[in-house]
Amino acid sequence: MKKLGIIGCGWLGNHLAERLSKSYEIFATTTTEAKLDVLKAKGYHVDLVKFPDEINADMKPWNIASELDAIIVAVPFSGLRGSSIPMTGKRENLLRFIGDFNHQIFYTSSTGVYPDIEKEFTEDDLPAAEVESESFILEKFPQTNILRLGGLMGGERLLKNYNISHTDQLVNHIHYEDICSVVEKMLGQKSQAKVYNIVAPIHPNKEEVINAQKNLAYKGERRTAGRIISPAKLIEELNFEFQYPDPRYFHLNVNN
C-alpha cells in the first residue's frame, strides 16, 4: 500500500486521513499530545510535532519522509484573510521537517489571499509567487500543489451555528468532502505545481445559507455583485464535479 504523510491532523487533516486511508497507509503529525492515542486508534502512524514561531535548530527532517509517496501540509502558515504576519521561523521549521522530499506535496492555503473587494477572482489574478504565505514553500519545493480553500464547512461546521454579521455578503465556502475528492483525484493524476481555488461554485449570501439550514424561507434578493472566488479552473482541468455545489445544502447528506 502507498504511504501518505499528513502534516497537521486537525479538523481537515482528520477528514483527509479518513477518506484516503482506504488507499494509503497514513503517517500523520499532531501538535496536541492528547490526540496521539485517538489518531493511533484509527490505525495511523502519528508523531507529535510542533512548529514554533522561532526557528528550532533541532528540527530534523521527518524520519518517514523518504518512504512517503505524497505529503499534505494541513497546518496554517498564513494570517487571517491572508494578512502578512511574521512567520519566518514557523515556515523555516516546516521546510526543515519536509527535508529534501521530491514527490507530490499539497499545501492548504486559503482564498483569504485575495483582496476584500467586490470582484470575481481567478488564480491568474494572484500568482502564488506573489503570495508570501505560498511562495515560501514553492521556492524550495516547486512541485507543490497550492490549494486555496474557501471557508471550511460540513458536518458540525454550519453557518447557522455561528454568530454571523454582514448577512447580505456572498459566501465562498467549501464542503470538506469536496476537498477530499479534489486531493484524491490529484493524487491519482500525480498532479504537480498546480494552483486551484477550491470553492463551491454557487455563492448565496449568508442569510440564504442560514435560513436554509434552519428550514426557513428566504424572501430577500441575492446580491449580483460581491467578492466571488471562482473554481472554474479546477472544474475544467480536473473535470471536477462537486458533491456539494451549493452551501445552502451543506447540512444534507448527498449520499443518502
PDB file of C-alpha atoms in Angstrom:
ATOM      1  CA  MET A   1       0.000   0.000   0.000  1.00  0.00           C
ATOM      2  CA  LYS A   2       1.199   3.518  -0.783  1.00  0.00           C
ATOM      3  CA  LYS A   3       2.153   5.827   2.055  1.00  0.00           C
ATOM      4  CA  LEU A   4       0.752   9.312   2.646  1.00  0.00           C
ATOM      5  CA  GLY A   5       2.008  11.917   5.089  1.00  0.00           C
ATOM      6  CA  ILE A   6      -0.387  14.461   6.609  1.00  0.00           C
ATOM      7  CA  ILE A   7       1.338  17.280   8.475  1.00  0.00           C
ATOM      8  CA  GLY A   8      -1.283  18.659  10.827  1.00  0.00           C
ATOM      9  CA  CYS A   9      -4.046  16.160  11.579  1.00  0.00           C
ATOM     10  CA  GLY A  10      -6.601  18.702  12.813  1.00  0.00           C
ATOM     11  CA  TRP A  11     -10.193  19.064  11.607  1.00  0.00           C
ATOM     12  CA  LEU A  12      -9.377  18.986   7.896  1.00  0.00           C
ATOM     13  CA  GLY A  13      -6.397  16.662   8.244  1.00  0.00           C
ATOM     14  CA  ASN A  14      -8.639  14.163  10.029  1.00  0.00           C
ATOM     15  CA  HIS A  15     -11.208  14.192   7.243  1.00  0.00           C
ATOM     16  CA  LEU A  16      -8.473  13.739   4.641  1.00  0.00           C
ATOM     17  CA  ALA A  17      -6.967  10.850   6.587  1.00  0.00           C
ATOM     18  CA  GLU A  18     -10.320   9.098   6.964  1.00  0.00           C
ATOM     19  CA  ARG A  19     -11.040   9.303   3.237  1.00  0.00           C
ATOM     20  CA  LEU A  20      -7.557   8.472   1.984  1.00  0.00           C
ATOM     21  CA  SER A  21      -6.823   5.681   4.484  1.00  0.00           C
ATOM     22  CA  LYS A  22      -8.767   3.376   2.160  1.00  0.00           C
ATOM     23  CA  SER A  23      -5.933   3.648  -0.361  1.00  0.00           C
ATOM     24  CA  TYR A  24      -2.938   4.835   1.671  1.00  0.00           C
ATOM     25  CA  GLU A  25      -1.111   3.958   4.853  1.00  0.00           C
ATOM     26  CA  ILE A  26      -1.403   7.178   6.859  1.00  0.00           C
ATOM     27  CA  PHE A  27       1.527   8.856   8.604  1.00  0.00           C
ATOM     28  CA  ALA A  28       0.408  11.978  10.460  1.00  0.00           C
ATOM     29  CA  THR A  29       1.616  14.674  12.815  1.00  0.00           C
ATOM     30  CA  THR A  30      -0.281  16.485  15.533  1.00  0.00           C
ATOM     31  CA  THR A  31       0.671  19.330  17.857  1.00  0.00           C
ATOM     32  CA  THR A  32      -1.623  18.010  20.604  1.00  0.00           C
ATOM     33  CA  GLU A  33      -0.431  15.202  22.843  1.00  0.00           C
ATOM     34  CA  ALA A  34      -3.996  14.286  23.788  1.00  0.00           C
ATOM     35  CA  LYS A  35      -4.734  13.422  20.139  1.00  0.00           C
ATOM     36  CA  LEU A  36      -1.932  10.870  19.818  1.00  0.00           C
ATOM     37  CA  ASP A  37      -3.875   7.895  21.166  1.00  0.00           C
ATOM     38  CA  VAL A  38      -7.050   8.909  19.326  1.00  0.00           C
ATOM     39  CA  LEU A  39      -5.263   9.011  15.974  1.00  0.00           C
ATOM     40  CA  LYS A  40      -3.289   5.854  16.645  1.00  0.00           C
ATOM     41  CA  ALA A  41      -6.547   4.059  17.470  1.00  0.00           C
ATOM     42  CA  LYS A  42      -7.641   4.807  13.897  1.00  0.00           C
ATOM     43  CA  GLY A  43      -4.628   2.911  12.612  1.00  0.00           C
ATOM     44  CA  TYR A  44      -2.445   5.902  11.739  1.00  0.00           C
ATOM     45  CA  HIS A  45       1.252   6.266  12.481  1.00  0.00           C
ATOM     46  CA  VAL A  46       1.457   9.519  14.455  1.00  0.00           C
ATOM     47  CA  ASP A  47       4.262  11.831  15.602  1.00  0.00           C
ATOM     48  CA  LEU A  48       3.950  14.766  17.991  1.00  0.00           C
ATOM     49  CA  VAL A  49       5.487  17.677  16.077  1.00  0.00           C
ATOM     50  CA  LYS A  50       5.188  21.392  16.765  1.00  0.00           C
ATOM     51  CA  PHE A  51       6.215  24.262  14.529  1.00  0.00           C
ATOM     52  CA  PRO A  52       7.083  27.146  16.854  1.00  0.00           C
ATOM     53  CA  ASP A  53       7.284  30.754  15.687  1.00  0.00           C
ATOM     54  CA  GLU A  54      11.009  30.782  16.393  1.00  0.00           C
ATOM     55  CA  ILE A  55      13.424  28.706  14.311  1.00  0.00           C
ATOM     56  CA  ASN A  56      14.057  25.394  16.025  1.00  0.00           C
ATOM     57  CA  ALA A  57      17.701  24.499  15.488  1.00  0.00           C
ATOM     58  CA  ASP A  58      16.902  20.918  16.491  1.00  0.00           C
ATOM     59  CA  MET A  59      14.186  20.459  13.845  1.00  0.00           C
ATOM     60  CA  LYS A  60      15.160  17.419  11.795  1.00  0.00           C
ATOM     61  CA  PRO A  61      13.604  16.033   8.588  1.00  0.00           C
ATOM     62  CA  TRP A  62      10.654  13.710   9.132  1.00  0.00           C
ATOM     63  CA  ASN A  63      12.183  10.274   9.504  1.00  0.00           C
ATOM     64  CA  ILE A  64       9.495   8.626   7.372  1.00  0.00           C
ATOM     65  CA  ALA A  65       9.585  11.224   4.558  1.00  0.00           C
ATOM     66  CA  SER A  66      11.837   9.207   2.256  1.00  0.00           C
ATOM     67  CA  GLU A  67       9.247   6.402   2.223  1.00  0.00           C
ATOM     68  CA  LEU A  68       6.199   8.583   1.533  1.00  0.00           C
ATOM     69  CA  ASP A  69       4.524   8.855  -1.855  1.00  0.00           C
ATOM     70  CA  ALA A  70       2.990  12.262  -1.075  1.00  0.00           C
ATOM     71  CA  ILE A  71       2.709  14.821   1.714  1.00  0.00           C
ATOM     72  CA  ILE A  72      -0.252  17.050   2.587  1.00  0.00           C
ATOM     73  CA  VAL A  73       0.519  20.153   4.660  1.00  0.00           C
ATOM     74  CA  ALA A  74      -2.660  20.993   6.576  1.00  0.00           C
ATOM     75  CA  VAL A  75      -1.146  23.412   9.111  1.00  0.00           C
ATOM     76  CA  PRO A  76      -1.946  27.146   8.760  1.00  0.00           C
ATOM     77  CA  PHE A  77       1.074  29.222   7.787  1.00  0.00           C
ATOM     78  CA  SER A  78      -0.677  32.489   6.977  1.00  0.00           C
ATOM     79  CA  GLY A  79      -2.567  35.110   8.924  1.00  0.00           C
ATOM     80  CA  LEU A  80      -6.295  35.797   8.914  1.00  0.00           C
ATOM     81  CA  ARG A  81      -7.601  36.843   5.469  1.00  0.00           C
ATOM     82  CA  GLY A  82      -4.083  36.306   4.112  1.00  0.00           C
ATOM     83  CA  SER A  83      -2.633  39.085   6.254  1.00  0.00           C
ATOM     84  CA  SER A  84       1.126  39.427   6.224  1.00  0.00           C
ATOM     85  CA  ILE A  85       2.376  38.488   9.674  1.00  0.00           C
ATOM     86  CA  PRO A  86       5.846  37.351  10.747  1.00  0.00           C
ATOM     87  CA  MET A  87       6.031  33.570  10.398  1.00  0.00           C
ATOM     88  CA  THR A  88       9.548  33.186   9.103  1.00  0.00           C
ATOM     89  CA  GLY A  89      10.592  30.839  11.897  1.00  0.00           C
ATOM     90  CA  LYS A  90       7.485  28.678  11.721  1.00  0.00           C
ATOM     91  CA  ARG A  91       7.821  28.329   7.961  1.00  0.00           C
ATOM     92  CA  GLU A  92      11.516  27.500   8.169  1.00  0.00           C
ATOM     93  CA  ASN A  93      10.715  24.767  10.676  1.00  0.00           C
ATOM     94  CA  LEU A  94       8.241  23.257   8.212  1.00  0.00           C
ATOM     95  CA  LEU A  95      10.759  23.327   5.365  1.00  0.00           C
ATOM     96  CA  ARG A  96      13.350  21.609   7.535  1.00  0.00           C
ATOM     97  CA  PHE A  97      10.806  18.974   8.565  1.00  0.00           C
ATOM     98  CA  ILE A  98       9.935  18.153   4.940  1.00  0.00           C
ATOM     99  CA  GLY A  99      13.649  17.841   4.207  1.00  0.00           C
ATOM    100  CA  ASP A 100      14.532  17.109   0.573  1.00  0.00           C
ATOM    101  CA  PHE A 101      11.230  15.438  -0.324  1.00  0.00           C
ATOM    102  CA  ASN A 102      10.798  15.301  -4.114  1.00  0.00           C
ATOM    103  CA  HIS A 103       7.363  13.722  -4.610  1.00  0.00           C
ATOM    104  CA  GLN A 104       3.878  15.217  -4.562  1.00  0.00           C
ATOM    105  CA  ILE A 105       3.209  17.919  -1.983  1.00  0.00           C
ATOM    106  CA  PHE A 106      -0.159  19.533  -1.255  1.00  0.00           C
ATOM    107  CA  TYR A 107      -0.211  22.818   0.647  1.00  0.00           C
ATOM    108  CA  THR A 108      -3.526  24.046   2.069  1.00  0.00           C
ATOM    109  CA  SER A 109      -3.665  27.785   1.546  1.00  0.00           C
ATOM    110  CA  SER A 110      -6.790  29.957   1.703  1.00  0.00           C
ATOM    111  CA  THR A 111      -8.955  32.116  -0.511  1.00  0.00           C
ATOM    112  CA  GLY A 112      -8.145  34.755   2.102  1.00  0.00           C
ATOM    113  CA  VAL A 113      -5.112  35.616  -0.041  1.00  0.00           C
ATOM    114  CA  TYR A 114      -7.447  37.558  -2.351  1.00  0.00           C
ATOM    115  CA  PRO A 115      -8.311  41.181  -1.504  1.00  0.00           C
ATOM    116  CA  ASP A 116     -11.600  42.001   0.187  1.00  0.00           C
ATOM    117  CA  ILE A 117     -13.159  43.779  -2.773  1.00  0.00           C
ATOM    118  CA  GLU A 118     -16.159  43.122  -4.993  1.00  0.00           C
ATOM    119  CA  LYS A 119     -14.723  41.124  -7.868  1.00  0.00           C
ATOM    120  CA  GLU A 120     -14.694  37.588  -9.227  1.00  0.00           C
ATOM    121  CA  PHE A 121     -11.195  36.229  -8.615  1.00  0.00           C
ATOM    122  CA  THR A 122      -9.376  33.536 -10.530  1.00  0.00           C
ATOM    123  CA  GLU A 123      -5.970  32.038  -9.807  1.00  0.00           C
ATOM    124  CA  ASP A 124      -4.427  34.232 -12.519  1.00  0.00           C
ATOM    125  CA  ASP A 125      -5.323  37.352 -10.549  1.00  0.00           C
ATOM    126  CA  LEU A 126      -2.757  36.446  -7.903  1.00  0.00           C
ATOM    127  CA  PRO A 127       0.096  34.101  -8.873  1.00  0.00           C
ATOM    128  CA  ALA A 128       1.418  32.017  -5.976  1.00  0.00           C
ATOM    129  CA  ALA A 129       4.880  33.508  -6.461  1.00  0.00           C
ATOM    130  CA  GLU A 130       3.420  36.847  -5.348  1.00  0.00           C
ATOM    131  CA  VAL A 131       1.810  35.454  -2.179  1.00  0.00           C
ATOM    132  CA  GLU A 132       4.211  35.400   0.761  1.00  0.00           C
ATOM    133  CA  SER A 133       2.360  32.586   2.537  1.00  0.00           C
ATOM    134  CA  GLU A 134       2.592  30.368  -0.576  1.00  0.00           C
ATOM    135  CA  SER A 135       5.846  31.334  -2.273  1.00  0.00           C
ATOM    136  CA  PHE A 136       7.997  30.252   0.677  1.00  0.00           C
ATOM    137  CA  ILE A 137       7.230  26.576   0.088  1.00  0.00           C
ATOM    138  CA  LEU A 138       7.357  26.828  -3.713  1.00  0.00           C
ATOM    139  CA  GLU A 139      10.878  28.264  -3.582  1.00  0.00           C
ATOM    140  CA  LYS A 140      12.168  25.035  -2.051  1.00  0.00           C
ATOM    141  CA  PHE A 141       9.559  22.612  -3.393  1.00  0.00           C
ATOM    142  CA  PRO A 142       8.409  23.902  -6.814  1.00  0.00           C
ATOM    143  CA  GLN A 143       6.330  20.750  -7.321  1.00  0.00           C
ATOM    144  CA  THR A 144       3.926  21.823  -4.554  1.00  0.00           C
ATOM    145  CA  ASN A 145       0.217  21.967  -5.351  1.00  0.00           C
ATOM    146  CA  ILE A 146      -1.345  25.064  -3.778  1.00  0.00           C
ATOM    147  CA  LEU A 147      -4.946  24.515  -2.670  1.00  0.00           C
ATOM    148  CA  ARG A 148      -6.713  27.810  -1.959  1.00  0.00           C
ATOM    149  CA  LEU A 149      -9.574  26.638   0.220  1.00  0.00           C
ATOM    150  CA  GLY A 150     -12.807  28.517   0.777  1.00  0.00           C
ATOM    151  CA  GLY A 151     -14.451  28.649   4.206  1.00  0.00           C
ATOM    152  CA  LEU A 152     -14.253  25.109   5.608  1.00  0.00           C
ATOM    153  CA  MET A 153     -17.700  23.698   6.183  1.00  0.00           C
ATOM    154  CA  GLY A 154     -19.572  20.416   6.575  1.00  0.00           C
ATOM    155  CA  GLY A 155     -20.521  18.122   9.431  1.00  0.00           C
ATOM    156  CA  GLU A 156     -20.782  20.164  12.627  1.00  0.00           C
ATOM    157  CA  ARG A 157     -19.400  23.227  10.853  1.00  0.00           C
ATOM    158  CA  LEU A 158     -22.506  25.008   9.592  1.00  0.00           C
ATOM    159  CA  LEU A 159     -23.042  28.745   9.257  1.00  0.00           C
ATOM    160  CA  LYS A 160     -26.180  28.609  11.427  1.00  0.00           C
ATOM    161  CA  ASN A 161     -24.023  27.570  14.394  1.00  0.00           C
ATOM    162  CA  TYR A 162     -22.018  30.816  14.436  1.00  0.00           C
ATOM    163  CA  ASN A 163     -22.696  34.449  15.279  1.00  0.00           C
ATOM    164  CA  ILE A 164     -22.679  35.992  11.819  1.00  0.00           C
ATOM    165  CA  SER A 165     -22.509  39.631  10.726  1.00  0.00           C
ATOM    166  CA  HIS A 166     -22.946  41.191   7.266  1.00  0.00           C
ATOM    167  CA  THR A 167     -25.541  38.591   6.320  1.00  0.00           C
ATOM    168  CA  ASP A 168     -26.000  40.099   2.855  1.00  0.00           C
ATOM    169  CA  GLN A 169     -22.436  39.134   1.850  1.00  0.00           C
ATOM    170  CA  LEU A 170     -21.937  36.315  -0.637  1.00  0.00           C
ATOM    171  CA  VAL A 171     -20.188  33.210   0.678  1.00  0.00           C
ATOM    172  CA  ASN A 172     -17.167  31.362  -0.680  1.00  0.00           C
ATOM    173  CA  HIS A 173     -17.488  28.072   1.164  1.00  0.00           C
ATOM    174  CA  ILE A 174     -16.359  24.515   0.548  1.00  0.00           C
ATOM    175  CA  HIS A 175     -17.537  21.209   1.994  1.00  0.00           C
ATOM    176  CA  TYR A 176     -14.745  19.016   3.362  1.00  0.00           C
ATOM    177  CA  GLU A 177     -15.988  16.084   1.257  1.00  0.00           C
ATOM    178  CA  ASP A 178     -15.199  18.034  -1.908  1.00  0.00           C
ATOM    179  CA  ILE A 179     -11.722  18.952  -0.642  1.00  0.00           C
ATOM    180  CA  CYS A 180     -11.075  15.254  -0.041  1.00  0.00           C
ATOM    181  CA  SER A 181     -12.324  14.428  -3.546  1.00  0.00           C
ATOM    182  CA  VAL A 182     -10.044  17.041  -5.136  1.00  0.00           C
ATOM    183  CA  VAL A 183      -6.979  15.740  -3.305  1.00  0.00           C
ATOM    184  CA  GLU A 184      -7.902  12.141  -4.094  1.00  0.00           C
ATOM    185  CA  LYS A 185      -8.203  12.959  -7.796  1.00  0.00           C
ATOM    186  CA  MET A 186      -4.950  14.951  -7.871  1.00  0.00           C
ATOM    187  CA  LEU A 187      -3.121  12.117  -6.126  1.00  0.00           C
ATOM    188  CA  GLY A 188      -4.380   9.706  -8.755  1.00  0.00           C
ATOM    189  CA  GLN A 189      -3.327  12.007 -11.585  1.00  0.00           C
ATOM    190  CA  LYS A 190       0.038  12.735  -9.924  1.00  0.00           C
ATOM    191  CA  SER A 191      -0.620  16.479 -10.290  1.00  0.00           C
ATOM    192  CA  GLN A 192       2.288  18.794  -9.571  1.00  0.00           C
ATOM    193  CA  ALA A 193       2.761  22.581  -9.330  1.00  0.00           C
ATOM    194  CA  LYS A 194      -0.970  23.310  -9.648  1.00  0.00           C
ATOM    195  CA  VAL A 195      -2.776  26.247  -8.028  1.00  0.00           C
ATOM    196  CA  TYR A 196      -6.515  25.794  -7.539  1.00  0.00           C
ATOM    197  CA  ASN A 197      -9.331  27.699  -5.885  1.00  0.00           C
ATOM    198  CA  ILE A 198     -11.324  25.016  -4.098  1.00  0.00           C
ATOM    199  CA  VAL A 199     -14.663  26.717  -3.547  1.00  0.00           C
ATOM    200  CA  ALA A 200     -18.256  25.628  -4.151  1.00  0.00           C
ATOM    201  CA  PRO A 201     -19.419  27.125  -7.475  1.00  0.00           C
ATOM    202  CA  ILE A 202     -22.673  28.594  -6.095  1.00  0.00           C
ATOM    203  CA  HIS A 203     -22.417  31.745  -3.971  1.00  0.00           C
ATOM    204  CA  PRO A 204     -25.589  32.522  -1.991  1.00  0.00           C
ATOM    205  CA  ASN A 205     -25.454  35.175   0.694  1.00  0.00           C
ATOM    206  CA  LYS A 206     -25.026  34.304   4.354  1.00  0.00           C
ATOM    207  CA  GLU A 207     -28.679  34.845   5.205  1.00  0.00           C
ATOM    208  CA  GLU A 208     -29.784  32.437   2.481  1.00  0.00           C
ATOM    209  CA  VAL A 209     -27.442  29.773   3.836  1.00  0.00           C
ATOM    210  CA  ILE A 210     -28.514  30.242   7.450  1.00  0.00           C
ATOM    211  CA  ASN A 211     -32.218  30.219   6.572  1.00  0.00           C
ATOM    212  CA  ALA A 212     -31.833  27.043   4.501  1.00  0.00           C
ATOM    213  CA  GLN A 213     -30.003  25.330   7.361  1.00  0.00           C
ATOM    214  CA  LYS A 214     -32.809  26.348   9.749  1.00  0.00           C
ATOM    215  CA  ASN A 215     -35.509  25.289   7.265  1.00  0.00           C
ATOM    216  CA  LEU A 216     -36.718  28.882   6.968  1.00  0.00           C
ATOM    217  CA  ALA A 217     -37.849  30.556   3.787  1.00  0.00           C
ATOM    218  CA  TYR A 218     -35.668  33.290   2.297  1.00  0.00           C
ATOM    219  CA  LYS A 219     -37.640  36.184   0.860  1.00  0.00           C
ATOM    220  CA  GLY A 220     -34.844  38.569   0.005  1.00  0.00           C
ATOM    221  CA  GLU A 221     -32.988  39.044  -3.249  1.00  0.00           C
ATOM    222  CA  ARG A 222     -29.474  37.776  -3.829  1.00  0.00           C
ATOM    223  CA  ARG A 223     -26.859  40.398  -4.480  1.00  0.00           C
ATOM    224  CA  THR A 224     -25.479  40.265  -8.004  1.00  0.00           C
ATOM    225  CA  ALA A 225     -22.111  41.719  -7.025  1.00  0.00           C
ATOM    226  CA  GLY A 226     -19.665  40.708  -4.356  1.00  0.00           C
ATOM    227  CA  ARG A 227     -16.368  39.044  -3.608  1.00  0.00           C
ATOM    228  CA  ILE A 228     -16.549  35.760  -5.526  1.00  0.00           C
ATOM    229  CA  ILE A 229     -13.794  33.160  -5.790  1.00  0.00           C
ATOM    230  CA  SER A 230     -14.100  31.146  -8.988  1.00  0.00           C
ATOM    231  CA  PRO A 231     -13.427  27.383  -9.128  1.00  0.00           C
ATOM    232  CA  ALA A 232     -13.661  27.363 -12.954  1.00  0.00           C
ATOM    233  CA  LYS A 233     -10.027  26.314 -13.427  1.00  0.00           C
ATOM    234  CA  LEU A 234     -10.436  23.363 -11.067  1.00  0.00           C
ATOM    235  CA  ILE A 235     -13.633  22.243 -12.784  1.00  0.00           C
ATOM    236  CA  GLU A 236     -12.074  22.465 -16.236  1.00  0.00           C
ATOM    237  CA  GLU A 237      -8.633  20.974 -15.620  1.00  0.00           C
ATOM    238  CA  LEU A 238      -9.733  18.151 -13.320  1.00  0.00           C
ATOM    239  CA  ASN A 239     -13.148  17.653 -14.930  1.00  0.00           C
ATOM    240  CA  PHE A 240     -14.322  18.009 -11.347  1.00  0.00           C
ATOM    241  CA  GLU A 241     -17.922  17.663 -10.228  1.00  0.00           C
ATOM    242  CA  PHE A 242     -18.813  18.934  -6.762  1.00  0.00           C
ATOM    243  CA  GLN A 243     -20.779  16.713  -4.396  1.00  0.00           C
ATOM    244  CA  TYR A 244     -21.858  19.866  -2.567  1.00  0.00           C
ATOM    245  CA  PRO A 245     -22.040  22.710  -5.124  1.00  0.00           C
ATOM    246  CA  ASP A 246     -24.456  24.842  -3.060  1.00  0.00           C
ATOM    247  CA  PRO A 247     -23.562  25.944   0.507  1.00  0.00           C
ATOM    248  CA  ARG A 248     -27.268  26.186   1.355  1.00  0.00           C
ATOM    249  CA  TYR A 249     -27.376  22.402   1.423  1.00  0.00           C
ATOM    250  CA  PHE A 250     -24.113  21.542   3.153  1.00  0.00           C
ATOM    251  CA  HIS A 251     -26.167  20.219   6.083  1.00  0.00           C
ATOM    252  CA  LEU A 252     -27.728  17.490   3.941  1.00  0.00           C
ATOM    253  CA  ASN A 253     -26.131  14.119   3.270  1.00  0.00           C
ATOM    254  CA  VAL A 254     -25.978  13.830  -0.513  1.00  0.00           C
ATOM    255  CA  ASN A 255     -25.064  10.140  -0.262  1.00  0.00           C
ATOM    256  CA  ASN A 256     -28.456   9.200   1.157  1.00  0.00           C
TER     257      ASN A 256
END
